[in-house]
Each structure stands twice: as structure tokens, then as C-alpha cells.
Amino acid sequence: KPALTPRRNYQYEPRPGSTSPKRIDVTMKFGGSSLANAERVDHVANLIKDRINPPATLEDGSPNEETPVRPRAVICSAMGKTTNSLLSAGEMALEGRVDVEALRTLHTTAMKEFDLPQRTQDEVMCLLDECEDMLNGVRLIQELSPKSLDQLVSYGERCSVRIMAARLNQIGVPAQAFDAWDVGVF
């Protein structure tokens, strides 16, 4: 049998004659504290933009030798303490109370601060409405299975990725939001 050879070449070089700097394919992951509010989302969006096209010089005037990257995926956790809030909301629903207003406020504030497109605002609000409906279901049937809990906490990431993708598009970085199951992650 022939020896196995890797199909992927990890030496990223520009095409011969190209003046483009070599780029490295990367996946970026940002946790909840990195995305805690609109200010932090904006910081992360600009960090991504600057890593794609690093400035030629640093603040002190010295040359920037940072290698540009090509993000293949940007993975976003839920904003701030959203996951903890959703877990608490699940427990509250089991006690007969449903309240997602703090989550609505956090996400609405960020969307308004960026003046995000109406489509993004509608998608996020639809997700939060669906989350509230799910919590009402939990309240009514008095059950929160592991599968339901997974679904419940997914709303945080699903809202976050839509806000991040819209902000990236606003600052000139083409981006599209996907839910994990849309890209084969279950």
C-alpha cells in the first residue's frame, strides 16, 4: 500500500508574483465576557477586522509584522451572562414564572447602539419570542429535560452570532450568521 500523505499543505504562500501578504486560515472563538455588551461586541468586531487587514505600522510607528488571517469561522458565545440568565429562567419557569425582559434589554440595547438592519433586529426578537414561548411551555408542563435545556441555552449564542455578523457587515467585513446545526455541529 502507498504511504498516506497529508492532503493539506500548511505552508500558506501567496501566488507567484502576488504582492498580497500570505494569510493564515483561522477559527476565532469569543466567550461571553468578550461580548458582554455593545462596546465589547464592537471591540471584537474591530479586532477581527484588524486581524484580516493589519495596519502597516504600529502605534509607535514601527512596522507591523503581524500575519494577516482569513477567518473561516468566528464562533460567538452568548453575550455576557446570558447563558446563566437562561439557566435561571429555566429554573424560574419550573417555579411558574417566565421573564426574559433582561435578555431583551441587553440584545435590544446592542442592536440600537449599532443601528443594525431591521432584518437582524427582527431575527433576534423572533428568537427571544421563541425562547419566551419555550419557557412558557416549561412552566405549563413543569419539565425541563436535558434536550430542552440545551435548546434553551442555545438562544443566547443564536442571538449573539446574528448581532456579531450584522456588526461585522457594517464595518466592511463580509459575514453571515449560522446556527450550529446549520453547519453540521450538533
Coordinates of C-alpha atoms in Angstrom, one line a residue:
K1 CA 0.0 0.0 0.0
P2 CA 1.2 3.5 -0.7
A3 CA 2.1 5.6 2.3
L4 CA -0.5 8.1 3.4
T5 CA 0.4 11.6 2.7
P6 CA -1.4 14.6 4.1
R7 CA -3.6 16.4 1.6
R8 CA -3.4 19.7 3.4
N9 CA -0.4 21.9 2.9
Y10 CA 0.0 24.2 5.8
Q11 CA 2.6 26.4 4.1
Y12 CA 0.4 29.3 3.1
E13 CA 2.2 31.3 0.4
P14 CA 0.9 33.9 -1.9
R15 CA 0.7 33.0 -5.6
P16 CA 3.9 33.7 -7.5
G17 CA 4.2 37.3 -8.5
S18 CA 1.4 38.4 -6.0
T19 CA 2.1 41.3 -3.8
S20 CA -0.5 40.1 -1.3
P21 CA 0.8 39.0 2.1
K22 CA 0.4 35.4 2.9
R23 CA -2.7 34.7 5.0
I24 CA -3.3 32.0 7.6
D25 CA -6.7 30.3 7.8
V26 CA -8.1 30.5 11.4
T27 CA -11.1 29.9 13.5
M28 CA -11.8 32.6 16.1
K29 CA -13.8 31.9 19.3
F30 CA -15.0 34.7 21.6
G31 CA -16.5 34.0 25.0
G32 CA -19.3 35.8 26.8
S33 CA -17.2 38.3 28.7
S34 CA -15.7 39.3 25.3
L35 CA -19.2 40.0 24.1
A36 CA -20.7 41.3 27.3
N37 CA -22.3 44.4 25.8
A38 CA -22.4 46.6 22.6
E39 CA -19.0 48.2 23.4
R40 CA -17.3 44.8 23.7
V41 CA -19.1 43.4 20.6
D42 CA -17.7 46.5 18.7
H43 CA -14.2 45.9 20.1
V44 CA -14.3 42.2 19.0
A45 CA -15.6 43.1 15.5
N46 CA -12.8 45.6 15.0
L47 CA -10.3 43.1 16.4
I48 CA -11.4 40.7 13.7
K49 CA -11.2 43.4 11.0
D50 CA -7.7 44.4 12.1
R51 CA -6.5 40.8 12.1
I52 CA -7.8 40.4 8.5
N53 CA -6.0 43.6 7.4
P54 CA -3.4 44.5 9.9
P55 CA -2.2 48.1 9.8
A56 CA 1.2 48.6 8.1
T57 CA 2.6 50.3 11.2
L58 CA 2.0 50.0 14.9
E59 CA 1.0 53.0 17.1
D60 CA 4.7 53.7 17.9
G61 CA 5.5 53.9 14.1
S62 CA 7.4 50.7 13.9
P63 CA 6.5 48.3 11.1
N64 CA 3.8 45.8 11.9
E65 CA 4.9 42.3 11.0
E66 CA 1.6 40.6 12.0
T67 CA 0.5 38.0 9.5
P68 CA -3.0 38.6 8.1
V69 CA -5.6 36.0 8.8
R70 CA -8.5 34.6 6.9
P71 CA -11.2 33.7 9.4
R72 CA -13.0 30.5 8.3
A73 CA -15.3 30.7 11.3
V74 CA -16.0 33.2 14.1
I75 CA -17.6 31.4 17.0
C76 CA -19.5 33.6 19.5
S77 CA -20.7 32.6 22.9
A78 CA -23.8 34.3 24.3
M79 CA -23.4 37.9 25.3
G80 CA -22.3 38.5 28.9
K81 CA -24.2 36.4 31.5
T82 CA -26.9 35.4 29.0
T83 CA -26.3 31.7 29.4
N84 CA -26.6 32.0 33.2
S85 CA -29.7 34.1 32.8
L86 CA -31.2 31.4 30.5
L87 CA -30.4 28.7 33.0
S88 CA -32.0 30.8 35.8
A89 CA -35.0 31.5 33.5
G90 CA -35.5 27.7 33.1
E91 CA -35.5 27.2 36.9
M92 CA -37.9 30.1 37.3
A93 CA -40.2 28.6 34.7
L94 CA -40.3 25.4 36.7
E95 CA -41.5 27.6 39.6
G96 CA -44.2 29.1 37.5
R97 CA -42.6 32.4 36.4
V98 CA -41.4 33.5 33.0
D99 CA -39.4 36.7 32.4
V100 CA -36.9 37.4 29.6
E101 CA -37.0 41.2 29.8
A102 CA -33.4 41.4 30.9
L103 CA -32.3 39.4 27.9
R104 CA -34.5 41.5 25.6
T105 CA -32.9 44.7 27.0
L106 CA -29.3 43.5 26.6
H107 CA -29.8 42.5 23.0
T108 CA -32.1 45.4 22.0
T109 CA -29.6 47.9 23.5
A110 CA -26.7 46.5 21.4
M111 CA -28.8 46.4 18.2
K112 CA -30.0 50.0 18.8
E113 CA -26.5 51.2 19.6
F114 CA -25.3 49.9 16.2
D115 CA -28.4 50.8 14.4
L116 CA -28.5 47.3 13.0
P117 CA -30.7 46.4 10.0
Q118 CA -34.3 45.7 10.7
R119 CA -33.9 42.2 9.5
T120 CA -31.3 41.4 12.2
Q121 CA -33.5 43.1 14.8
D122 CA -36.5 41.0 13.7
E123 CA -34.5 37.8 13.7
V124 CA -33.2 38.4 17.2
M125 CA -36.6 39.4 18.5
C126 CA -38.1 36.3 16.9
L127 CA -35.6 34.2 18.7
L128 CA -36.3 35.8 22.0
D129 CA -40.0 35.4 21.5
E130 CA -39.4 31.7 20.7
C131 CA -37.3 31.5 23.9
E132 CA -40.1 33.0 25.9
D133 CA -42.6 30.6 24.3
M134 CA -40.4 27.7 25.2
L135 CA -40.2 28.9 28.8
N136 CA -43.9 29.1 28.9
G137 CA -44.1 25.5 27.8
V138 CA -41.7 24.6 30.6
R139 CA -43.9 26.5 33.0
L140 CA -47.0 24.6 31.8
I141 CA -45.7 21.1 31.7
Q142 CA -43.3 21.5 34.6
E143 CA -40.4 19.7 32.9
L144 CA -37.0 20.8 31.6
S145 CA -35.3 17.8 30.1
P146 CA -31.6 17.9 29.2
K147 CA -32.5 18.3 25.5
S148 CA -34.9 21.2 26.3
L149 CA -32.2 22.8 28.4
D150 CA -29.7 22.6 25.5
Q151 CA -32.3 24.2 23.3
L152 CA -32.9 26.9 25.9
V153 CA -29.3 27.9 26.3
S154 CA -28.8 27.9 22.5
Y155 CA -30.9 31.1 22.2
G156 CA -28.0 33.1 23.7
E157 CA -25.5 32.0 21.1
R158 CA -28.1 32.3 18.3
C159 CA -28.8 35.9 19.2
S160 CA -25.1 36.8 19.6
V161 CA -24.0 35.4 16.2
R162 CA -26.7 37.5 14.4
I163 CA -25.6 40.7 16.2
M164 CA -21.9 40.0 15.5
A165 CA -22.4 39.1 11.8
A166 CA -24.5 42.3 11.3
R167 CA -21.9 44.4 13.1
L168 CA -19.1 42.9 11.0
N169 CA -21.0 43.7 7.8
Q170 CA -21.5 47.3 9.0
I171 CA -17.7 47.8 9.4
G172 CA -16.9 46.2 6.0
V173 CA -16.2 42.6 6.9
P174 CA -18.5 40.2 5.0
A175 CA -20.1 37.9 7.5
Q176 CA -23.1 35.6 7.7
A177 CA -24.7 34.1 10.8
F178 CA -25.2 30.3 11.1
D179 CA -26.7 28.2 13.9
A180 CA -24.5 25.2 14.9
W181 CA -26.8 22.7 13.3
D182 CA -26.7 24.6 10.0
V183 CA -23.0 23.8 9.7
G184 CA -23.2 20.2 11.0
V185 CA -22.4 20.7 14.6
F186 CA -25.0 19.1 16.9

